[in-house]
Amino acid sequence: MAFYSYVFTANIKGYKEKLHAIADREGLSYHKLWIDTIHCVLKYGMALSDYLNYEFWKKSKKERRSYAGVRLQNDFYEKVSPAKYKKRYTVKPDFQTEFIEFTKRKFVVPEREDLDKVNEFIDSHEEFILKPVEDWGGGKDVSKVKCAEIEDRQKFYDDCVTNHLFLEEVITQHEEMNRLCPTSCNTIRIMTFNNKGKAEVLDAYLRVGNGENVVDNFHAGGTVTPIDTKTGKLVGNALDKDLKEFEYHPMTGVKFDGFQIPYYKEVVEMVKKAALMGDKILVIGWDVTIAPDGPVIIEANRRPGFDGVQVASKRGRKDLMRHCLRELGMLKK
């Protein structure tokens, strides 16, 4: 029931407007698209956004069956990454403390420190990233703040405590990643599987900002591009949430296909090592950026999400779930 509550508390009006636009553009019946949407929610466990993200109106039954919808993802995560262990990853300051070997940056949490400690942090930086203490994904409420623009520090401190926000250092991005887009911290989403004490990479893609937002998230206007997990090179064009395709970055003009991510070997080594630090959350989506001297973990997600993976791949990736469940003895081989 939770799944259907999630689906039908979405922005139905906005969804219908998008469906009308698709019907007009494709020369299709809006009413048939709406009926097909309901069919896909019931039969395949798709959310409304899934139907749009995967262009399900174009897909055959065989293709539709290969996609992992929200309902299936919920079941999968409870098997491989149970919610009762999630706070290790969702409470960001605690995560950064435990994984400091990989996160490599300073931070301060106003609700845990006094004003003097927060002022000390502000005085030692020109700017910082302001984030929710407990983040639910999507890059919401993340902003970059210039210290000189804080007029009333007591008020700023009180607002941070009230809204459960914390301050962390800005990561200096590698010049090659800056070349793609200098206005956002462009991150690799790399999914790992702790397979009986041996970590493996399941999939990876690069998220790049659109030149307007400080975050690169797919849901905040960013783009996704598949990564060849063996070489660290981008494969093909980038796609945004509206499935608009980009051969070149719209702001910098850098070509996506063939772009080599620096320190990629070190990225793989780092996330594999981090993945083995826990035996309860077996599938993790790591967000990694590249600093001038190597990779840095931004955060980890026990629900890494299959929308970015499937949009970037342009196909269903239910195969990744099957692989994990088979290895864990939860699915017949």
Short mmCIF file of C-alpha atoms in Angstrom, two decimals:
data_model
loop_
_atom_site.label_atom_id
_atom_site.label_comp_id
_atom_site.label_asym_id
_atom_site.label_seq_id
_atom_site.Cartn_x
_atom_site.Cartn_y
_atom_site.Cartn_z
CA MET A 1 0.00 0.00 0.00
CA ALA A 2 2.92 2.35 0.73
CA PHE A 3 3.97 2.14 -2.92
CA TYR A 4 0.52 3.12 -4.24
CA SER A 5 0.30 5.92 -1.68
CA TYR A 6 3.64 7.20 -2.97
CA VAL A 7 2.49 6.99 -6.60
CA PHE A 8 -0.85 8.70 -6.17
CA THR A 9 0.34 11.48 -3.87
CA ALA A 10 2.65 12.64 -6.65
CA ASN A 11 1.95 15.76 -8.69
CA ILE A 12 -0.89 14.27 -10.74
CA LYS A 13 -1.75 17.59 -12.37
CA GLY A 14 1.83 18.13 -13.49
CA TYR A 15 2.05 14.56 -14.73
CA LYS A 16 -1.11 14.91 -16.81
CA GLU A 17 0.27 18.08 -18.38
CA LYS A 18 3.41 16.21 -19.40
CA LEU A 19 1.30 13.34 -20.75
CA HIS A 20 -0.73 15.80 -22.84
CA ALA A 21 2.53 17.23 -24.23
CA ILE A 22 3.72 13.72 -25.17
CA ALA A 23 0.39 12.90 -26.82
CA ASP A 24 0.54 16.09 -28.89
CA ARG A 25 4.19 15.61 -29.83
CA GLU A 26 3.92 11.91 -30.70
CA GLY A 27 0.45 12.01 -32.25
CA LEU A 28 -0.92 9.63 -29.62
CA SER A 29 -4.16 9.46 -27.65
CA TYR A 30 -3.86 11.13 -24.24
CA HIS A 31 -6.55 8.86 -22.80
CA LYS A 32 -4.75 5.73 -23.98
CA LEU A 33 -1.49 7.01 -22.47
CA TRP A 34 -3.24 7.61 -19.14
CA ILE A 35 -4.78 4.11 -19.18
CA ASP A 36 -1.36 2.68 -20.07
CA THR A 37 0.18 4.59 -17.17
CA ILE A 38 -2.22 2.97 -14.71
CA HIS A 39 -1.53 -0.41 -16.30
CA CYS A 40 2.23 0.07 -15.80
CA VAL A 41 1.76 1.18 -12.19
CA LEU A 42 -0.26 -1.96 -11.40
CA LYS A 43 1.58 -4.54 -13.51
CA TYR A 44 5.21 -3.35 -13.44
CA GLY A 45 5.27 -1.32 -10.22
CA MET A 46 6.26 1.88 -12.00
CA ALA A 47 5.94 5.33 -10.48
CA LEU A 48 4.54 8.09 -12.68
CA SER A 49 8.05 9.49 -13.15
CA ASP A 50 9.24 6.03 -14.24
CA TYR A 51 6.73 5.98 -17.09
CA LEU A 52 8.20 9.26 -18.34
CA ASN A 53 11.87 8.56 -17.56
CA TYR A 54 11.87 5.28 -19.46
CA GLU A 55 9.55 6.38 -22.28
CA PHE A 56 7.33 3.40 -21.58
CA TRP A 57 4.84 4.35 -24.27
CA LYS A 58 7.56 3.32 -26.76
CA LYS A 59 8.52 0.06 -25.06
CA SER A 60 7.46 -3.48 -25.88
CA LYS A 61 6.27 -5.89 -23.17
CA LYS A 62 9.67 -7.60 -23.17
CA GLU A 63 11.47 -4.28 -22.75
CA ARG A 64 9.12 -3.18 -19.98
CA ARG A 65 9.77 -6.36 -18.02
CA SER A 66 13.50 -5.60 -17.96
CA TYR A 67 13.04 -2.34 -16.01
CA ALA A 68 13.23 -2.05 -12.23
CA GLY A 69 10.35 0.14 -11.10
CA VAL A 70 9.96 1.77 -7.69
CA ARG A 71 7.93 -1.12 -6.22
CA LEU A 72 10.58 -3.68 -7.15
CA GLN A 73 13.36 -1.39 -5.94
CA ASN A 74 11.67 -1.09 -2.54
CA ASP A 75 11.60 -4.88 -2.19
CA PHE A 76 15.19 -5.19 -3.38
CA TYR A 77 16.57 -2.62 -0.94
CA GLU A 78 14.89 -4.25 2.03
CA LYS A 79 16.69 -7.48 1.13
CA VAL A 80 20.16 -6.10 0.45
CA SER A 81 20.15 -2.76 2.33
CA PRO A 82 17.61 -2.90 5.17
CA ALA A 83 16.17 0.44 6.28
CA LYS A 84 16.93 -0.23 9.97
CA TYR A 85 20.64 0.33 9.20
CA LYS A 86 20.18 3.44 7.08
CA LYS A 87 21.21 6.13 9.59
CA ARG A 88 24.86 5.22 9.10
CA TYR A 89 24.51 6.76 5.64
CA THR A 90 21.66 9.28 5.93
CA VAL A 91 23.07 11.28 8.87
CA LYS A 92 25.78 12.99 6.87
CA PRO A 93 28.09 14.29 9.66
CA ASP A 94 28.17 10.82 11.24
CA PHE A 95 28.91 9.27 7.85
CA GLN A 96 31.74 11.73 7.23
CA THR A 97 33.24 11.00 10.63
CA GLU A 98 33.17 7.25 10.15
CA PHE A 99 34.44 7.39 6.56
CA ILE A 100 36.88 10.31 7.05
CA GLU A 101 39.61 8.31 5.29
CA PHE A 102 37.60 8.74 2.09
CA THR A 103 35.61 11.96 2.69
CA LYS A 104 38.77 13.99 3.48
CA ARG A 105 37.14 17.30 4.47
CA LYS A 106 36.29 19.36 7.54
CA PHE A 107 32.78 20.23 8.68
CA VAL A 108 30.89 21.69 11.62
CA VAL A 109 27.38 20.93 12.87
CA PRO A 110 25.77 23.97 14.58
CA GLU A 111 23.22 21.90 16.53
CA ARG A 112 26.15 19.99 18.07
CA GLU A 113 28.59 22.91 18.54
CA ASP A 114 28.43 26.40 20.02
CA LEU A 115 28.59 29.65 18.04
CA ASP A 116 32.32 30.06 18.70
CA LYS A 117 33.09 26.76 16.95
CA VAL A 118 30.93 27.70 13.98
CA ASN A 119 32.58 31.14 13.78
CA GLU A 120 35.98 29.47 13.87
CA PHE A 121 35.02 27.36 10.87
CA ILE A 122 33.60 30.36 8.97
CA ASP A 123 36.67 32.49 9.71
CA SER A 124 38.96 29.84 8.24
CA HIS A 125 37.09 29.60 4.92
CA GLU A 126 36.03 31.94 2.15
CA GLU A 127 33.00 29.82 1.29
CA PHE A 128 31.42 26.53 2.30
CA ILE A 129 28.65 24.08 1.38
CA LEU A 130 25.49 24.19 3.50
CA LYS A 131 23.64 20.86 3.72
CA PRO A 132 20.87 19.13 5.68
CA VAL A 133 22.21 16.99 8.53
CA GLU A 134 19.97 14.15 7.43
CA ASP A 135 19.68 14.18 3.67
CA TRP A 136 17.00 12.35 1.68
CA GLY A 137 18.72 12.65 -1.70
CA GLY A 138 18.21 14.68 -4.84
CA GLY A 139 20.48 17.53 -3.79
CA LYS A 140 17.61 19.39 -2.13
CA ASP A 141 18.48 22.31 0.16
CA VAL A 142 22.19 22.18 -0.73
CA SER A 143 23.79 25.55 -1.36
CA LYS A 144 27.15 27.25 -1.54
CA VAL A 145 27.57 30.16 0.88
CA LYS A 146 30.17 32.93 0.74
CA CYS A 147 31.33 33.73 4.28
CA ALA A 148 31.56 37.48 3.61
CA GLU A 149 27.84 37.56 2.78
CA ILE A 150 26.72 36.35 6.23
CA GLU A 151 25.53 39.59 7.82
CA ASP A 152 24.25 38.29 11.17
CA ARG A 153 26.15 35.23 12.36
CA GLN A 154 23.93 34.63 15.37
CA LYS A 155 20.86 34.54 13.13
CA PHE A 156 22.69 32.31 10.66
CA TYR A 157 23.67 29.96 13.49
CA ASP A 158 20.12 29.86 14.87
CA ASP A 159 18.68 29.17 11.40
CA CYS A 160 21.10 26.27 10.93
CA VAL A 161 20.07 24.76 14.27
CA THR A 162 16.36 25.20 13.54
CA ASN A 163 16.61 23.73 10.04
CA HIS A 164 19.14 21.01 10.94
CA LEU A 165 21.84 22.22 8.56
CA PHE A 166 25.61 21.81 8.74
CA LEU A 167 28.64 23.40 7.07
CA GLU A 168 31.35 21.56 5.16
CA GLU A 169 34.42 22.49 3.17
CA VAL A 170 34.17 23.09 -0.56
CA ILE A 171 36.09 20.47 -2.50
CA THR A 172 38.46 21.83 -5.10
CA GLN A 173 37.65 19.95 -8.28
CA HIS A 174 40.24 18.44 -10.61
CA GLU A 175 40.89 20.68 -13.61
CA GLU A 176 39.64 18.00 -16.02
CA MET A 177 36.30 17.75 -14.18
CA ASN A 178 36.17 21.55 -14.07
CA ARG A 179 36.62 21.55 -17.81
CA LEU A 180 33.30 19.70 -18.13
CA CYS A 181 31.40 22.09 -15.86
CA PRO A 182 33.04 24.48 -13.35
CA THR A 183 29.85 25.60 -11.58
CA SER A 184 29.03 22.25 -9.93
CA CYS A 185 30.88 19.46 -8.19
CA ASN A 186 30.52 16.80 -10.90
CA THR A 187 30.23 13.36 -9.37
CA ILE A 188 30.53 9.73 -10.27
CA ARG A 189 27.66 7.56 -9.03
CA ILE A 190 29.26 4.16 -8.69
CA MET A 191 27.24 1.24 -7.35
CA THR A 192 28.99 -1.50 -5.38
CA PHE A 193 27.93 -4.89 -4.09
CA ASN A 194 29.51 -6.46 -1.00
CA ASN A 195 29.40 -10.06 -2.17
CA LYS A 196 30.30 -12.23 0.81
CA GLY A 197 33.20 -10.00 1.82
CA LYS A 198 34.40 -9.25 -1.70
CA ALA A 199 33.35 -5.94 -3.24
CA GLU A 200 32.45 -5.56 -6.89
CA VAL A 201 31.34 -2.65 -9.06
CA LEU A 202 27.85 -3.12 -10.50
CA ASP A 203 27.51 0.04 -12.58
CA ALA A 204 28.69 3.63 -12.85
CA TYR A 205 27.67 6.87 -14.51
CA LEU A 206 28.77 10.49 -14.34
CA ARG A 207 26.51 13.30 -13.21
CA VAL A 208 27.37 16.75 -14.51
CA GLY A 209 25.67 20.04 -13.61
CA ASN A 210 23.88 22.06 -16.25
CA GLY A 211 25.90 25.20 -15.53
CA GLU A 212 23.11 26.80 -13.50
CA ASN A 213 22.96 24.84 -10.21
CA VAL A 214 25.62 24.16 -7.58
CA VAL A 215 24.57 20.48 -7.53
CA ASP A 216 24.87 18.01 -10.38
CA ASN A 217 21.91 15.82 -9.43
CA PHE A 218 19.77 14.31 -12.17
CA HIS A 219 16.67 15.63 -10.37
CA ALA A 220 18.09 19.17 -10.20
CA GLY A 221 18.71 19.74 -13.89
CA GLY A 222 21.93 17.77 -14.22
CA THR A 223 22.81 15.16 -16.82
CA VAL A 224 23.88 11.52 -16.68
CA THR A 225 26.34 9.72 -18.94
CA PRO A 226 27.33 6.02 -18.72
CA ILE A 227 30.87 5.17 -17.67
CA ASP A 228 32.82 2.22 -19.03
CA THR A 229 33.47 0.58 -15.65
CA LYS A 230 36.76 -0.93 -16.86
CA THR A 231 38.37 2.20 -18.32
CA GLY A 232 36.62 5.15 -16.69
CA LYS A 233 35.74 6.71 -20.04
CA LEU A 234 32.30 8.20 -20.75
CA VAL A 235 30.25 6.29 -23.30
CA GLY A 236 27.82 8.12 -25.58
CA ASN A 237 25.89 11.33 -25.00
CA ALA A 238 24.53 12.86 -21.79
CA LEU A 239 20.83 12.85 -20.93
CA ASP A 240 18.85 15.14 -18.63
CA LYS A 241 15.63 14.44 -16.71
CA ASP A 242 13.54 15.39 -19.75
CA LEU A 243 15.58 12.91 -21.83
CA LYS A 244 17.11 15.70 -23.85
CA GLU A 245 20.36 14.43 -25.30
CA PHE A 246 23.64 16.35 -25.28
CA GLU A 247 26.69 15.45 -27.35
CA TYR A 248 28.51 18.42 -25.85
CA HIS A 249 28.05 20.19 -22.51
CA PRO A 250 25.68 23.13 -23.12
CA MET A 251 27.87 25.63 -21.26
CA THR A 252 31.47 24.48 -21.81
CA GLY A 253 31.17 22.71 -25.16
CA VAL A 254 33.19 19.70 -23.95
CA LYS A 255 32.27 16.44 -25.68
CA PHE A 256 30.95 13.75 -23.35
CA ASP A 257 31.69 10.59 -25.35
CA GLY A 258 35.25 9.42 -24.75
CA PHE A 259 35.94 11.85 -21.89
CA GLN A 260 38.44 10.20 -19.54
CA ILE A 261 37.76 10.51 -15.82
CA PRO A 262 41.06 11.12 -14.01
CA TYR A 263 42.11 8.79 -11.18
CA TYR A 264 39.45 6.27 -12.17
CA LYS A 265 41.50 3.26 -11.02
CA GLU A 266 41.81 4.93 -7.61
CA VAL A 267 38.05 5.57 -7.58
CA VAL A 268 37.34 1.86 -7.96
CA GLU A 269 39.90 0.88 -5.32
CA MET A 270 38.48 3.43 -2.88
CA VAL A 271 34.79 2.48 -3.15
CA LYS A 272 35.58 -1.22 -2.96
CA LYS A 273 37.49 -0.62 0.27
CA ALA A 274 34.69 1.54 1.68
CA ALA A 275 32.05 -1.03 0.66
CA LEU A 276 33.70 -3.65 2.87
CA MET A 277 33.42 -1.49 6.00
CA GLY A 278 29.90 -2.77 6.58
CA ASP A 279 28.15 -6.10 6.25
CA LYS A 280 24.54 -4.95 6.66
CA ILE A 281 24.16 -2.55 3.73
CA LEU A 282 25.35 -4.68 0.82
CA VAL A 283 24.44 -2.49 -2.17
CA ILE A 284 25.58 1.13 -2.02
CA GLY A 285 25.62 4.01 -4.46
CA TRP A 286 28.74 6.10 -3.79
CA ASP A 287 28.94 9.70 -4.95
CA VAL A 288 32.57 10.43 -5.75
CA THR A 289 34.24 13.59 -7.00
CA ILE A 290 37.77 14.00 -8.27
CA ALA A 291 40.03 16.45 -6.42
CA PRO A 292 43.43 17.54 -7.81
CA ASP A 293 45.20 14.78 -5.84
CA GLY A 294 42.65 12.00 -6.22
CA PRO A 295 39.06 10.84 -5.54
CA VAL A 296 36.91 11.98 -2.60
CA ILE A 297 33.66 10.40 -1.43
CA ILE A 298 30.86 12.96 -1.10
CA GLU A 299 28.26 10.60 0.35
CA ALA A 300 26.83 7.10 0.19
CA ASN A 301 23.28 5.98 -0.60
CA ARG A 302 21.72 2.75 0.64
CA ARG A 303 19.01 3.31 -1.97
CA PRO A 304 21.21 4.21 -4.96
CA GLY A 305 18.24 4.48 -7.30
CA PHE A 306 17.88 2.78 -10.64
CA ASP A 307 16.41 5.74 -12.53
CA GLY A 308 19.82 7.25 -13.30
CA VAL A 309 21.28 3.84 -14.18
CA GLN A 310 18.42 2.92 -16.50
CA VAL A 311 18.18 6.32 -18.16
CA ALA A 312 21.94 6.42 -18.74
CA SER A 313 21.92 2.83 -20.05
CA LYS A 314 18.80 3.41 -22.18
CA ARG A 315 17.57 -0.02 -21.09
CA GLY A 316 16.19 -1.85 -18.07
CA ARG A 317 18.75 -2.96 -15.48
CA LYS A 318 16.79 -5.51 -13.51
CA ASP A 319 19.72 -7.79 -14.33
CA LEU A 320 21.80 -6.04 -11.66
CA MET A 321 19.22 -6.95 -9.01
CA ARG A 322 19.04 -10.55 -10.18
CA HIS A 323 22.82 -10.88 -10.00
CA CYS A 324 22.93 -9.67 -6.38
CA LEU A 325 20.01 -11.81 -5.24
CA ARG A 326 21.41 -14.93 -6.93
CA GLU A 327 24.79 -14.45 -5.27
CA LEU A 328 23.09 -14.04 -1.89
CA GLY A 329 21.04 -17.23 -2.40
CA MET A 330 17.77 -15.27 -2.56
CA LEU A 331 17.05 -16.19 -6.17
CA LYS A 332 17.40 -19.43 -8.05
CA LYS A 333 20.41 -19.52 -10.37
#
